[in-house]
Short mmCIF file of C-alpha atoms and ligand atoms in Angstrom, two decimals:
data_model
loop_
_atom_site.label_atom_id
_atom_site.label_comp_id
_atom_site.label_asym_id
_atom_site.label_seq_id
_atom_site.Cartn_x
_atom_site.Cartn_y
_atom_site.Cartn_z
CA MET A 1291 122.43 93.67 109.80
CA THR A 1292 123.87 96.36 112.43
CA ASN A 1293 123.89 97.38 115.89
CA GLY A 1294 123.82 101.11 115.20
CA ARG A 1295 121.35 103.91 115.81
CA ILE A 1296 117.95 103.40 114.04
CA GLY A 1297 116.66 105.81 111.31
CA THR A 1298 114.25 108.47 111.89
CA ALA A 1299 110.22 109.40 110.68
CA ALA A 1300 108.12 112.39 111.23
CA LEU A 1301 105.97 112.50 113.86
CA GLY A 1302 102.49 113.52 111.64
CA ASP A 1303 102.53 115.99 109.00
CA GLY A 1304 105.23 118.15 109.44
CA GLY A 1305 106.26 117.34 112.59
CA PRO A 1306 109.08 115.99 114.69
CA GLN A 1307 111.44 113.08 113.52
CA VAL A 1308 111.40 110.65 116.30
CA GLY A 1309 113.55 106.87 116.37
CA VAL A 1310 111.47 104.76 113.53
CA GLN A 1311 111.40 102.28 116.48
CA GLY A 1312 109.85 103.89 119.83
CA LEU A 1313 109.63 101.71 122.91
CA GLY A 1314 106.56 100.40 124.82
CA CYS A 1315 107.06 101.05 128.47
CA MET A 1316 103.84 99.75 129.33
CA GLY A 1317 105.32 96.28 130.55
CA MET A 1318 107.64 97.99 133.21
CA SER A 1319 104.75 98.74 135.58
CA PHE A 1320 101.59 96.92 134.43
CA ALA A 1321 99.67 94.00 132.53
CA TYR A 1322 103.18 91.45 131.64
CA GLY A 1323 103.93 89.74 135.44
CA PRO A 1324 106.74 91.52 137.71
CA ALA A 1325 109.16 93.72 135.94
CA ASP A 1326 112.76 94.31 137.48
CA ALA A 1327 112.85 98.03 138.18
CA ASP A 1328 117.07 98.04 137.24
CA ALA A 1329 116.63 96.10 133.65
CA SER A 1330 113.54 98.71 132.99
CA ARG A 1331 116.06 101.65 133.78
CA ALA A 1332 118.55 100.05 131.48
CA THR A 1333 116.56 99.68 128.75
CA LEU A 1334 115.25 103.51 128.22
CA GLU A 1335 119.13 104.03 128.21
CA ARG A 1336 120.10 101.58 126.38
CA ALA A 1337 117.07 102.62 123.60
CA LEU A 1338 117.97 105.85 124.00
CA GLU A 1339 121.51 104.97 123.30
CA LEU A 1340 120.45 103.56 120.02
CA GLY A 1341 118.30 106.55 118.55
CA VAL A 1342 115.21 105.38 119.81
CA THR A 1343 113.36 108.84 121.15
CA LEU A 1344 109.56 107.84 121.25
CA TYR A 1345 108.58 106.72 125.01
CA ASP A 1346 104.98 105.31 124.99
CA THR A 1347 103.24 105.32 128.51
CA ALA A 1348 99.72 105.94 129.80
CA ASP A 1349 97.81 107.11 132.83
CA THR A 1350 96.21 103.94 132.95
CA TYR A 1351 99.38 101.69 133.35
CA GLY A 1352 99.79 100.76 136.98
CA ALA A 1353 96.88 103.82 138.06
CA GLY A 1354 99.95 106.02 137.22
CA ASP A 1355 102.72 103.72 138.46
CA ASN A 1356 104.24 103.98 134.84
CA GLU A 1357 104.32 107.37 134.42
CA ARG A 1358 105.90 107.78 137.78
CA PHE A 1359 108.29 105.43 137.29
CA LEU A 1360 109.54 107.00 133.58
CA ALA A 1361 109.11 110.47 135.73
CA PRO A 1362 113.18 110.44 136.30
CA PHE A 1363 114.86 109.26 132.82
CA PHE A 1364 112.53 111.80 131.63
CA LYS A 1365 113.64 114.57 133.30
CA ALA A 1366 117.56 113.75 132.80
CA HIS A 1367 117.07 113.34 129.08
CA ARG A 1368 114.13 116.09 128.64
CA ASP A 1369 115.41 117.75 125.16
CA GLU A 1370 116.00 113.71 124.14
CA VAL A 1371 113.08 112.30 124.20
CA VAL A 1372 109.45 113.20 122.66
CA ILE A 1373 107.22 111.90 125.47
CA ALA A 1374 103.80 109.83 124.66
CA THR A 1375 100.76 109.29 127.26
CA LYS A 1376 97.43 108.81 127.33
CA PHE A 1377 93.97 109.36 128.82
CA ALA A 1378 90.39 108.07 128.51
CA LEU A 1379 90.98 104.44 130.18
CA ALA A 1380 90.62 103.52 133.61
CA ILE A 1381 90.35 99.90 135.20
CA PRO A 1382 88.74 99.90 139.05
CA PRO A 1383 91.32 98.49 141.15
CA ASP A 1384 88.49 96.15 142.60
CA ASP A 1385 88.04 94.48 139.05
CA PRO A 1386 91.17 94.28 136.92
CA THR A 1387 88.74 93.25 134.22
CA ARG A 1388 86.42 95.84 133.62
CA ARG A 1389 87.30 99.03 131.85
CA ILE A 1390 85.53 102.43 132.39
CA ILE A 1391 85.84 104.77 129.37
CA ARG A 1392 85.60 108.72 129.64
CA ASN A 1393 86.26 110.99 127.14
CA ASP A 1394 84.17 114.11 128.11
CA PRO A 1395 85.67 117.49 128.71
CA PRO A 1396 86.59 117.97 132.71
CA TYR A 1397 87.55 114.37 132.44
CA ILE A 1398 90.35 115.34 130.59
CA ARG A 1399 91.26 118.49 131.59
CA ARG A 1400 91.97 116.19 135.17
CA CYS A 1401 93.81 113.75 133.41
CA VAL A 1402 96.06 115.86 131.73
CA GLU A 1403 96.96 117.69 135.23
CA ALA A 1404 97.13 114.21 136.93
CA SER A 1405 99.54 113.21 133.83
CA LEU A 1406 101.79 116.76 134.04
CA LYS A 1407 102.38 115.94 137.51
CA ARG A 1408 103.26 112.47 137.52
CA LEU A 1409 105.90 113.05 134.89
CA ASP A 1410 107.17 115.98 136.47
CA VAL A 1411 106.88 117.89 133.12
CA ASP A 1412 105.42 121.33 132.06
CA VAL A 1413 104.10 120.14 128.51
CA ILE A 1414 103.15 116.35 126.69
CA ASP A 1415 104.44 116.29 123.79
CA LEU A 1416 101.94 113.77 122.22
CA TYR A 1417 98.78 113.10 124.15
CA TYR A 1418 96.60 110.62 122.91
CA MET A 1419 92.67 109.23 123.32
CA HIS A 1420 93.28 106.19 124.48
CA ARG A 1421 89.48 104.72 123.97
CA ARG A 1422 86.66 106.07 122.29
CA ASP A 1423 83.60 106.71 124.62
CA VAL A 1424 80.81 106.79 121.66
CA ASN A 1425 78.66 108.74 123.69
CA VAL A 1426 81.04 111.71 123.27
CA PRO A 1427 81.42 113.69 119.56
CA ILE A 1428 85.02 112.85 118.99
CA GLU A 1429 84.60 116.73 117.90
CA GLU A 1430 83.47 117.77 121.45
CA THR A 1431 86.89 115.36 122.63
CA VAL A 1432 89.05 116.88 119.91
CA GLY A 1433 88.25 120.20 120.61
CA VAL A 1434 89.21 120.12 123.98
CA MET A 1435 92.21 118.30 123.28
CA ALA A 1436 93.08 121.42 120.73
CA GLU A 1437 92.74 123.42 123.57
CA LEU A 1438 95.35 121.89 125.71
CA VAL A 1439 97.68 122.40 123.06
CA ARG A 1440 96.86 125.90 122.45
CA GLU A 1441 97.26 126.39 126.32
CA GLY A 1442 101.00 124.45 126.00
CA LYS A 1443 100.24 121.80 128.24
CA VAL A 1444 100.56 119.52 125.11
CA LYS A 1445 102.36 119.91 121.96
CA GLN A 1446 100.61 117.20 119.45
CA LEU A 1447 97.79 115.19 119.35
CA GLY A 1448 97.00 111.64 118.94
CA LEU A 1449 94.00 108.88 118.76
CA SER A 1450 94.19 104.88 119.99
CA GLU A 1451 91.98 102.59 118.02
CA VAL A 1452 89.64 105.44 116.39
CA THR A 1453 87.86 104.07 112.98
CA ALA A 1454 89.20 105.82 109.94
CA ASP A 1455 85.91 107.63 109.89
CA GLU A 1456 86.58 109.25 113.64
CA LEU A 1457 89.85 109.90 112.51
CA ARG A 1458 88.89 111.95 109.93
CA ALA A 1459 86.30 114.05 112.27
CA ALA A 1460 89.03 114.70 114.60
CA HIS A 1461 91.60 115.47 112.16
CA GLY A 1462 88.70 118.18 110.52
CA VAL A 1463 88.93 119.64 114.35
CA HIS A 1464 92.96 119.70 115.39
CA PRO A 1465 96.24 118.15 113.10
CA ILE A 1466 95.84 114.61 114.52
CA ALA A 1467 99.85 113.39 114.17
CA ALA A 1468 99.45 109.92 115.31
CA VAL A 1469 97.29 106.75 115.26
CA GLN A 1470 97.95 104.35 117.66
CA SER A 1471 96.63 100.77 117.03
CA GLU A 1472 97.24 96.93 116.96
CA TRP A 1473 99.13 95.98 114.13
CA SER A 1474 101.21 92.95 113.46
CA LEU A 1475 101.84 90.04 111.66
CA PHE A 1476 98.74 88.35 113.76
CA SER A 1477 96.47 92.20 113.88
CA ARG A 1478 95.79 93.26 110.90
CA ASP A 1479 91.98 94.69 110.64
CA ILE A 1480 93.13 98.66 110.52
CA GLU A 1481 94.78 97.98 107.13
CA ALA A 1482 91.53 98.52 105.53
CA LYS A 1483 90.61 101.62 106.52
CA VAL A 1484 92.38 103.35 109.32
CA VAL A 1485 95.78 102.95 107.61
CA PRO A 1486 94.73 104.41 104.15
CA ALA A 1487 93.18 107.25 105.92
CA ALA A 1488 95.91 107.68 107.79
CA HIS A 1489 98.24 108.00 104.88
CA GLU A 1490 95.52 110.16 103.39
CA LEU A 1491 95.75 113.01 106.25
CA GLY A 1492 99.34 112.21 106.37
CA VAL A 1493 98.99 110.94 110.22
CA THR A 1494 102.23 108.13 111.20
CA LEU A 1495 100.90 104.81 112.33
CA VAL A 1496 101.76 104.14 115.62
CA PRO A 1497 101.53 99.98 116.20
CA TYR A 1498 100.76 99.04 119.47
CA SER A 1499 102.14 95.25 120.27
CA PRO A 1500 103.86 94.76 117.20
CA LEU A 1501 105.19 91.29 118.50
CA GLY A 1502 102.26 90.10 118.74
CA ARG A 1503 102.49 90.50 122.82
CA GLY A 1504 105.12 88.87 122.72
CA PHE A 1505 103.48 85.57 121.05
CA LEU A 1506 105.13 86.62 117.86
CA THR A 1507 108.61 85.90 119.55
CA GLY A 1508 108.25 82.83 120.37
CA SER A 1509 108.98 83.22 123.84
CA PHE A 1510 105.74 81.72 125.15
CA ALA A 1511 103.31 79.13 124.01
CA ASP A 1512 100.69 79.13 126.42
CA ALA A 1513 99.89 81.74 128.62
CA ASP A 1514 98.47 79.33 131.28
CA GLN A 1515 101.26 77.48 131.48
CA ASP A 1516 103.94 79.95 130.62
CA LEU A 1517 103.39 82.98 132.14
CA THR A 1518 102.92 84.59 136.02
CA SER A 1519 99.05 84.53 137.36
CA ASP A 1520 98.96 88.41 137.38
CA ASP A 1521 100.02 88.69 133.72
CA PHE A 1522 96.80 89.90 131.24
CA ARG A 1523 97.43 87.95 128.31
CA ARG A 1524 96.09 85.30 130.63
CA ARG A 1525 92.81 86.73 129.83
CA MET A 1526 93.20 87.16 126.36
CA PRO A 1527 91.54 84.83 124.00
CA ARG A 1528 94.54 84.03 121.29
CA PHE A 1529 96.76 83.22 123.87
CA THR A 1530 95.41 80.08 126.11
CA GLY A 1531 94.10 76.55 125.46
CA ASP A 1532 93.57 75.54 122.14
CA ASN A 1533 93.81 78.89 120.29
CA ALA A 1534 96.91 79.09 122.02
CA ALA A 1535 97.88 75.86 120.21
CA ALA A 1536 96.55 76.45 116.84
CA ASN A 1537 98.16 79.86 116.93
CA ALA A 1538 101.96 78.60 118.03
CA ALA A 1539 101.47 76.53 114.70
CA LEU A 1540 101.67 79.44 112.59
CA LEU A 1541 104.87 81.06 113.71
CA ASP A 1542 106.26 78.12 111.37
CA PRO A 1543 106.96 80.37 108.03
CA ILE A 1544 107.85 83.55 110.43
CA ARG A 1545 110.43 80.64 111.82
CA THR A 1546 111.53 80.16 108.27
CA VAL A 1547 112.16 83.49 107.11
CA ALA A 1548 113.84 84.12 110.67
CA GLU A 1549 116.57 81.27 109.63
CA ALA A 1550 117.25 82.60 106.21
CA HIS A 1551 118.01 86.48 108.05
CA ASP A 1552 119.92 84.97 110.74
CA ALA A 1553 117.49 86.40 112.52
CA THR A 1554 115.28 85.96 115.18
CA LEU A 1555 111.30 85.61 114.81
CA GLY A 1556 110.71 88.81 116.66
CA GLN A 1557 113.10 90.71 113.94
CA ILE A 1558 111.06 89.34 111.21
CA ALA A 1559 107.58 90.34 113.23
CA LEU A 1560 109.10 94.17 113.15
CA ALA A 1561 110.51 94.23 110.07
CA TRP A 1562 107.20 92.84 108.26
CA VAL A 1563 105.28 96.26 110.15
CA HIS A 1564 108.00 98.54 108.84
CA GLN A 1565 107.44 96.91 105.11
CA GLN A 1566 103.48 96.41 104.96
CA ALA A 1567 103.73 100.35 105.91
CA ALA A 1568 105.59 100.91 103.12
CA VAL A 1569 103.14 99.03 100.83
CA HIS A 1570 100.30 100.81 102.38
CA GLY A 1571 102.16 104.42 102.41
CA PRO A 1572 101.85 105.95 105.97
CA LYS A 1573 104.77 107.02 108.24
CA VAL A 1574 105.50 104.38 110.88
CA VAL A 1575 106.42 104.23 114.15
CA PRO A 1576 105.65 100.80 115.86
CA ILE A 1577 106.89 100.89 119.93
CA PRO A 1578 107.34 97.24 120.50
CA GLY A 1579 107.41 96.19 124.47
CA THR A 1580 110.54 95.52 125.96
CA ARG A 1581 111.88 95.79 130.06
CA ARG A 1582 115.36 94.04 129.05
CA PRO A 1583 118.43 96.28 127.14
CA SER A 1584 119.77 92.55 125.00
CA ARG A 1585 116.05 92.80 123.62
CA VAL A 1586 116.38 96.30 122.76
CA GLU A 1587 119.34 96.14 120.72
CA GLU A 1588 117.59 93.14 119.32
CA ASN A 1589 114.20 94.74 118.12
CA THR A 1590 115.86 98.16 117.04
CA THR A 1591 118.47 95.77 114.73
CA ALA A 1592 115.32 94.58 113.13
CA THR A 1593 115.23 98.09 111.53
CA HIS A 1594 117.81 97.23 108.94
CA ILE A 1595 116.06 93.58 108.00
CA THR A 1596 114.87 93.76 104.81
CA LEU A 1597 112.27 90.89 103.54
CA THR A 1598 112.23 89.58 100.07
CA GLU A 1599 108.55 89.91 97.89
CA GLN A 1600 108.74 85.74 98.66
CA GLU A 1601 109.33 86.25 102.02
CA LEU A 1602 106.09 88.85 102.25
CA THR A 1603 103.88 86.26 100.31
CA LEU A 1604 104.74 83.07 102.72
CA LEU A 1605 103.73 85.42 105.50
CA ASP A 1606 100.65 86.97 104.42
CA PRO A 1607 98.38 84.61 105.11
CA ILE A 1608 99.25 84.23 108.71
CA ALA A 1609 96.51 86.85 110.16
CA ALA A 1610 93.84 85.46 108.48
CA ARG A 1611 94.09 81.99 110.37
CA VAL A 1612 94.62 83.49 113.85
CA ALA A 1613 92.45 82.00 116.26
CA GLY A 1614 90.46 84.31 118.37
CA PRO A 1615 90.11 88.10 118.73
CA ARG A 1616 92.58 90.24 120.03
CA TYR A 1617 90.68 91.23 122.85
CA ALA A 1618 87.43 89.08 124.53
CA ASP A 1619 85.52 92.13 124.35
CA MET A 1620 86.45 93.63 120.84
CA ALA A 1621 83.72 96.20 121.46
CA PHE A 1622 86.15 98.73 122.64
CA THR A 1623 88.40 98.68 119.07
CA SER A 1624 88.21 100.47 115.63
CA ALA A 1625 86.95 96.77 114.16
CA GLY A 1626 84.29 96.55 117.01
CA ARG A 1627 82.76 99.76 115.56
CA GLU A 1628 83.91 99.66 111.81
N1 NAP B 1052 96.94 102.23 123.00
C1 NAP B 1052 96.51 100.82 123.06
O1 NAP B 1052 95.76 100.40 123.12
C2 NAP B 1052 97.83 99.60 123.74
C3 NAP B 1052 97.61 98.27 123.88
C4 NAP B 1052 98.53 97.50 124.22
C5 NAP B 1052 100.09 97.91 123.87
N2 NAP B 1052 100.20 99.38 123.89
C6 NAP B 1052 101.84 100.08 123.68
O2 NAP B 1052 102.22 99.23 123.15
C7 NAP B 1052 103.46 98.95 123.66
C8 NAP B 1052 103.81 97.55 122.93
O3 NAP B 1052 102.71 96.64 123.24
P1 NAP B 1052 102.93 95.42 124.14
O4 NAP B 1052 103.80 95.57 125.19
O5 NAP B 1052 101.34 95.20 124.40
O6 NAP B 1052 103.34 94.30 122.88
P2 NAP B 1052 104.66 93.43 122.50
O7 NAP B 1052 105.45 95.13 121.60
O8 NAP B 1052 104.32 93.45 121.02
O9 NAP B 1052 105.46 92.76 122.79
C9 NAP B 1052 106.01 92.91 124.26
C10 NAP B 1052 106.51 91.76 124.86
O10 NAP B 1052 107.04 90.63 123.87
C11 NAP B 1052 108.30 90.56 124.81
N3 NAP B 1052 109.59 91.08 124.04
C12 NAP B 1052 109.78 92.29 123.55
N4 NAP B 1052 111.54 92.06 122.62
C13 NAP B 1052 111.31 90.56 122.54
C14 NAP B 1052 112.53 90.05 121.89
N5 NAP B 1052 113.12 90.54 121.09
N6 NAP B 1052 111.90 89.05 122.54
C15 NAP B 1052 111.15 88.07 123.11
N7 NAP B 1052 110.31 88.84 123.74
C16 NAP B 1052 110.35 90.00 123.25
C17 NAP B 1052 108.12 91.34 125.62
O11 NAP B 1052 108.96 90.61 127.23
P3 NAP B 1052 109.95 91.81 128.10
O12 NAP B 1052 109.16 92.94 127.98
O13 NAP B 1052 109.93 90.66 129.47
O14 NAP B 1052 111.22 91.79 127.08
C18 NAP B 1052 106.68 91.65 126.17
O15 NAP B 1052 106.01 90.23 126.92
C19 NAP B 1052 103.02 98.94 125.01
O16 NAP B 1052 104.55 98.52 125.94
C20 NAP B 1052 102.40 99.80 125.51
O17 NAP B 1052 103.25 100.96 125.44
C21 NAP B 1052 98.99 100.08 123.86
#
């Protein structure tokens, strides 16, 4: 293994090259308990040194705070980074358990202007629809996103948590560069339809939560006991109570493989995503999230690990045995609409 720079992959058909692993920045402002701003800034810089160029945020992460936090880093490195942000999802401040999803054109236009302002940039490199509002035809949503490209506000388009049919319909309106969906040793529902569609269309897969929101690293075993009271994972079905105990037992084969490679569990989880994508064919740029420079070093090193066929076979049954759904309400996911 080496701690050197990572390789690259194209973002979309004929699109720009980005580091083959991106960085999820959500936790720096939102969802996973308190963050140390200095450590987060050091993480961003270290990631860039290691060849990470795709930085992932969304307007909803901390209600704009995450975009504002990232702005100075992006300004200092504008030509080296690919900025990905998202619209469509709002969380009411008085009820963090609720989700408001909107895909209508006037809303999108307001969102893009607000993101451009918070990020303090002239153009967003990759603009995602974060969640699908089924009351608006996808063609209409992507139609206005395509207008944003023509107007120079956005360079490339992405979709998150869409079905294969939605991806095809959207791609018919304007080329989609990236689909961002959950994909990990614990969450493989997109392999049936979305991944083959992305491969066929030349769309890059951007797996989010490739470390199973940290659970696959073994760094916490039960969210209620191990994480702070404001941590979003305490409301996720897989990480508490009986489900957490059952799921912790599923880490054993990952531990076995990790020992064989003198690697960490997280590195094996990330190496698996790359190799699973190679099995299915699409280009892949996972975006593990971390706020610590040492972890970005650990995570990028995983791109140099190759698992054997025997190891892949050992890891293969894990996802089918996971207790609990990805979210408490699966209606907002692609699997919920397939
Ligand atoms: N499109 C969507 O709907 C959607 C949904 C969720 C997430 N996302 C995006 O995807 C990104 C990644 O997903 P995620 O953050 O949910 O989950 P993840 O990448 O699977 O895991 C992140 C968690 O793992 C911990 N971690 C990272 N590297 C580690 C290591 N080497 N050893 C031990 N623990 C480690 C992090 O803690 P520390 O930060 O303390 O290191 C954090 O708690 C997010 O940042 C966000 O940008 C998108």
